[in-house]
Short mmCIF file of C-alpha atoms in Angstrom, two decimals:
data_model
loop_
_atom_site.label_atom_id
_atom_site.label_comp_id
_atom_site.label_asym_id
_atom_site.label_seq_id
_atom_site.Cartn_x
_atom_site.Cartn_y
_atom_site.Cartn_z
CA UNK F 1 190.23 206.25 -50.83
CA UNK F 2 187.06 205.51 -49.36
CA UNK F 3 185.12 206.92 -46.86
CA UNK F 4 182.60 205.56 -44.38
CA UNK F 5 179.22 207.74 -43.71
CA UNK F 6 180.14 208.95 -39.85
CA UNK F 7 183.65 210.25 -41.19
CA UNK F 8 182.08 211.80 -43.57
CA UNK F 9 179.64 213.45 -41.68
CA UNK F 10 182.17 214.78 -39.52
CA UNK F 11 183.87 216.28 -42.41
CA UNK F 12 181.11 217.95 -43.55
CA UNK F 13 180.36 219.57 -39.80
CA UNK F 14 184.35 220.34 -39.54
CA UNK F 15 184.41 221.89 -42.89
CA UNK F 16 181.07 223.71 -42.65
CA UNK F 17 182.45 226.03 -39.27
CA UNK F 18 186.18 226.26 -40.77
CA UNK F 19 184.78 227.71 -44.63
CA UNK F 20 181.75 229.35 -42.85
CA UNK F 21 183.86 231.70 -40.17
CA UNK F 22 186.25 231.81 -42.92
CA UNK F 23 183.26 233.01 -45.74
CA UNK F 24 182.05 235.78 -43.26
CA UNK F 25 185.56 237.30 -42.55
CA UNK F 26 186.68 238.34 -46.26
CA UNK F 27 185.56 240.23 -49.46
CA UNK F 28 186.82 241.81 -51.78
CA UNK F 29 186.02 245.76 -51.28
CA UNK F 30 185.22 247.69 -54.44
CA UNK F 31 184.20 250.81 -53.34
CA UNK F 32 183.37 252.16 -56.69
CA UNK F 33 180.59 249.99 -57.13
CA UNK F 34 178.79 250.77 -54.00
CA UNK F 35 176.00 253.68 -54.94
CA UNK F 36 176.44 257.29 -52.82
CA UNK F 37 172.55 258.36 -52.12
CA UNK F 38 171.67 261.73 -51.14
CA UNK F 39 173.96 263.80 -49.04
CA UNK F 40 177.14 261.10 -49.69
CA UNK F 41 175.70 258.72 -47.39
CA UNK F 42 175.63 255.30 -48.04
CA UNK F 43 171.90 253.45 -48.48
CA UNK F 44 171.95 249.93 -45.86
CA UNK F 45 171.74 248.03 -48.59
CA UNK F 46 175.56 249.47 -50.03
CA UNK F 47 176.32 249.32 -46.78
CA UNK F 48 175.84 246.02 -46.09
CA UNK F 49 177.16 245.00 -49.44
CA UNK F 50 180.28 246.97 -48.49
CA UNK F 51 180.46 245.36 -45.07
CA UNK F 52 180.52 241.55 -47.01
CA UNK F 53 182.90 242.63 -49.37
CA UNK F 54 185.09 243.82 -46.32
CA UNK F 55 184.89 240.70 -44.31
CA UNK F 56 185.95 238.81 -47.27
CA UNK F 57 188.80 240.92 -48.78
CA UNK F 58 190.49 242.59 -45.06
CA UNK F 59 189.53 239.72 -42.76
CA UNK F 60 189.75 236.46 -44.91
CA UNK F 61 191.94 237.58 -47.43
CA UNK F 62 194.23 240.18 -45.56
CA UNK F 63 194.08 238.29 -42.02
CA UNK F 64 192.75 241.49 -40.40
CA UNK F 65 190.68 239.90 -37.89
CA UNK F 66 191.39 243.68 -36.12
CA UNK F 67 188.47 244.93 -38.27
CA UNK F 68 185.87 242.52 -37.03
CA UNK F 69 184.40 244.75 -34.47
CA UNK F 70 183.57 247.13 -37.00
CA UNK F 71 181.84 244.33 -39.35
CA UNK F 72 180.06 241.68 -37.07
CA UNK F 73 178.40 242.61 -33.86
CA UNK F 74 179.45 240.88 -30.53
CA UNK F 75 176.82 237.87 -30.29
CA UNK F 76 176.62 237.46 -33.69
CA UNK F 77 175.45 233.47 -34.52
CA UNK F 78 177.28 231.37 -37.02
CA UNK F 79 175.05 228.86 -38.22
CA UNK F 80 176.95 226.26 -40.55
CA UNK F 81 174.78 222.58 -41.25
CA UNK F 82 174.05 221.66 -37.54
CA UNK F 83 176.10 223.59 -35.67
CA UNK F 84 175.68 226.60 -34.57
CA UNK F 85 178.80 229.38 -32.91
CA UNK F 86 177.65 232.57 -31.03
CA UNK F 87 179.73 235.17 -30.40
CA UNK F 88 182.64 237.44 -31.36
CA UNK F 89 185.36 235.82 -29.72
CA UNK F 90 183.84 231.76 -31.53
CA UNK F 91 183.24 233.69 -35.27
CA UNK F 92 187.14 234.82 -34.92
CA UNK F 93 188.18 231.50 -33.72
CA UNK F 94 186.64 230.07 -37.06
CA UNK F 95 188.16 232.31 -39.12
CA UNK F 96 191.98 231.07 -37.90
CA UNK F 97 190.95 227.59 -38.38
CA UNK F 98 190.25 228.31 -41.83
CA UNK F 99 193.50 230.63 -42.11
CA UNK F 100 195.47 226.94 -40.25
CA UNK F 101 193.49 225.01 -42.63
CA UNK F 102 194.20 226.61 -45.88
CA UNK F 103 197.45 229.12 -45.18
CA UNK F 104 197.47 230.40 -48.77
CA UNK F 105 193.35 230.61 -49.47
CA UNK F 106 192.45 233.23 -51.36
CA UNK F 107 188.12 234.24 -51.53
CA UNK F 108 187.03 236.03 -54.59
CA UNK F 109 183.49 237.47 -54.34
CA UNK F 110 181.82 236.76 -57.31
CA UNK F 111 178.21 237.94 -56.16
CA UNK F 112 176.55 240.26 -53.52
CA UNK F 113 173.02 240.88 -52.93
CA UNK F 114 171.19 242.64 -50.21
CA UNK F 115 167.91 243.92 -49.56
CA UNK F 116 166.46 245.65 -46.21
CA UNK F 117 168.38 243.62 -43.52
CA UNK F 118 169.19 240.67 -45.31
CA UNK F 119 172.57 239.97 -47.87
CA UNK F 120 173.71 236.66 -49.52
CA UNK F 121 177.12 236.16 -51.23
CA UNK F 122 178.15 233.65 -53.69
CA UNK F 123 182.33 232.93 -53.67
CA UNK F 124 185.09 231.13 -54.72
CA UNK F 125 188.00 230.06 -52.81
CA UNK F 126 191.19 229.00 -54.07
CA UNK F 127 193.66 227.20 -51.74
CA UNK F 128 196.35 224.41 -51.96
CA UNK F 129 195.28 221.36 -49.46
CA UNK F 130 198.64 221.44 -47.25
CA UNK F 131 196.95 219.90 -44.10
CA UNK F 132 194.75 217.05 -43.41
CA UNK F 133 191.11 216.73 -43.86
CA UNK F 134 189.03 214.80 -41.61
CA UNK F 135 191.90 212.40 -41.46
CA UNK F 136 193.07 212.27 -45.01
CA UNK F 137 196.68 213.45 -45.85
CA UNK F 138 197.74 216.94 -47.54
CA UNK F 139 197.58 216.38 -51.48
CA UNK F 140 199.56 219.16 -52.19
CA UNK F 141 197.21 220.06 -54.99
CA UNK F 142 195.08 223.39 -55.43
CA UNK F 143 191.65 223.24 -54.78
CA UNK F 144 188.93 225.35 -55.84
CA UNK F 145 185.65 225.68 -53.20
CA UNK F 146 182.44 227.56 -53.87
CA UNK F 147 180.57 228.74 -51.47
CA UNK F 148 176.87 230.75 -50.81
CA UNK F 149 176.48 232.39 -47.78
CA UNK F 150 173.46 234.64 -46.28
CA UNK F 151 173.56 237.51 -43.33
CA UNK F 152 171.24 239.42 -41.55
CA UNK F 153 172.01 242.71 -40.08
CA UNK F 154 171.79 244.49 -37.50
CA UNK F 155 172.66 248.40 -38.51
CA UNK F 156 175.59 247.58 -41.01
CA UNK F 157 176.67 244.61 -39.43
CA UNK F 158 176.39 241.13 -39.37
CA UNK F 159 173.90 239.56 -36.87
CA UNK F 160 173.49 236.42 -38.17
CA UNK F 161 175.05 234.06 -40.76
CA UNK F 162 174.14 231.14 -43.06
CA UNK F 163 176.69 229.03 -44.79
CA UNK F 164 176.22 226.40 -47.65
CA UNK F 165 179.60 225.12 -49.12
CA UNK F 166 180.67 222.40 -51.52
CA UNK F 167 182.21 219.52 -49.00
CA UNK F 168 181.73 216.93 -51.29
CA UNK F 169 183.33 218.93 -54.29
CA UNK F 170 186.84 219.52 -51.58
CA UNK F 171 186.62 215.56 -50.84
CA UNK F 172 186.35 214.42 -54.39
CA UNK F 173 189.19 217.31 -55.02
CA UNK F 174 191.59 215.49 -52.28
CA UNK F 175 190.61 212.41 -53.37
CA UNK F 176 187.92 210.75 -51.12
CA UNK F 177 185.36 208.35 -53.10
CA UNK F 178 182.00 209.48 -51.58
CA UNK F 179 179.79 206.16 -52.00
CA UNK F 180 177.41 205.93 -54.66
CA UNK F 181 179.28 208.81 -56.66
CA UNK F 182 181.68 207.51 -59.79
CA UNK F 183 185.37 208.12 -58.98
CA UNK F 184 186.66 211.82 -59.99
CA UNK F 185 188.69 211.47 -63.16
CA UNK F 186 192.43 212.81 -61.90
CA UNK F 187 191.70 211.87 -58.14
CA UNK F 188 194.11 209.10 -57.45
CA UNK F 189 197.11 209.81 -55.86
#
């Protein structure tokens, strides 16, 4: 199947807000690997590593979008290619269109940085492509999406968010020629 350049486009603004509310609402918490400094307090920067791995593993993973009060402040801005969401009540609303989008997604962290009041995380999502795309039908088949997102915080939550994700890697997956890339061996349906 081939795809013109303003469809595609589209995808790649449709998919950026669905996988970027989804990337900042899940991670996979592992408490043990989060530093204590003096007194049993956590530093910021374990903080704010603990706060990504939450949003990935309770809110994306889990579906508690209960806890996002306690992990992303109330105007926090979404910024995902050229769009841009502000807000509490917009980042939640991206998260359930990437919960509608991909029912059975699973996020694995599989790196978290932070220094002073910045963080980045690099993840993989697993899902099975059970709705349309940008107009294309449901394959039926897994797909695997990687994705790098960045945050700044305010205290230990998130202020702000950056989202890069592999769009043309989910296309080629469903089976989309992109033009001027060679077909994907295994694509055709």
């Amino acid at each position: 199947m081939k795809i013109d350049a303003f469809r595609l486009k589209s995808l790649q603004i449709a998919f950026s807000v669905a996988i970027g509310a989804l990337a900042l609402n899940s991670a996979a918490q592992q408490p043990a690997a989060h530093s204590m400094q003096g007194g049993g307090q956590m530093s910021n920067v374990d903080a704010h590593a603990a706060t990504i791995h939450r949003l990935y593993e309770e809110c994306l993973n889990q579906g508690r979008t209960d806890l996002l009060p306690e992990l992303v402040t109330a105007n926090v801005v979404n910024h995902t290619g050229s769009n841009e969401q502000r807000g509490l009540a917009a980042f939640e609303q991206g998260m359930q269109q990437v919960r509608a989008m991909y029912p059975d997604r699973h996020f694995t962290v599989d790196d978290v940085l932070a220094n002073g009041d910045k963080g980045a995380a690099r993840w993989t999502m697993v899902a099975t492509n059970t709705v349309p795309i940008l107009g294309v039908a449901p394959t039926g088949r897994q797909l695997t999406n990687h994705g790098v997102v960045f945050y700044r915080f305010e205290g230990v939550k998130i202020a702000e968010v950056w989202i890069q994700v592999d769009q043309l890697g989910v296309l080629r997956q469903i089976g989309v020629q992109i033009p001027g890339l060679p077909a994907k061996a295994g694509a055709e349906r």
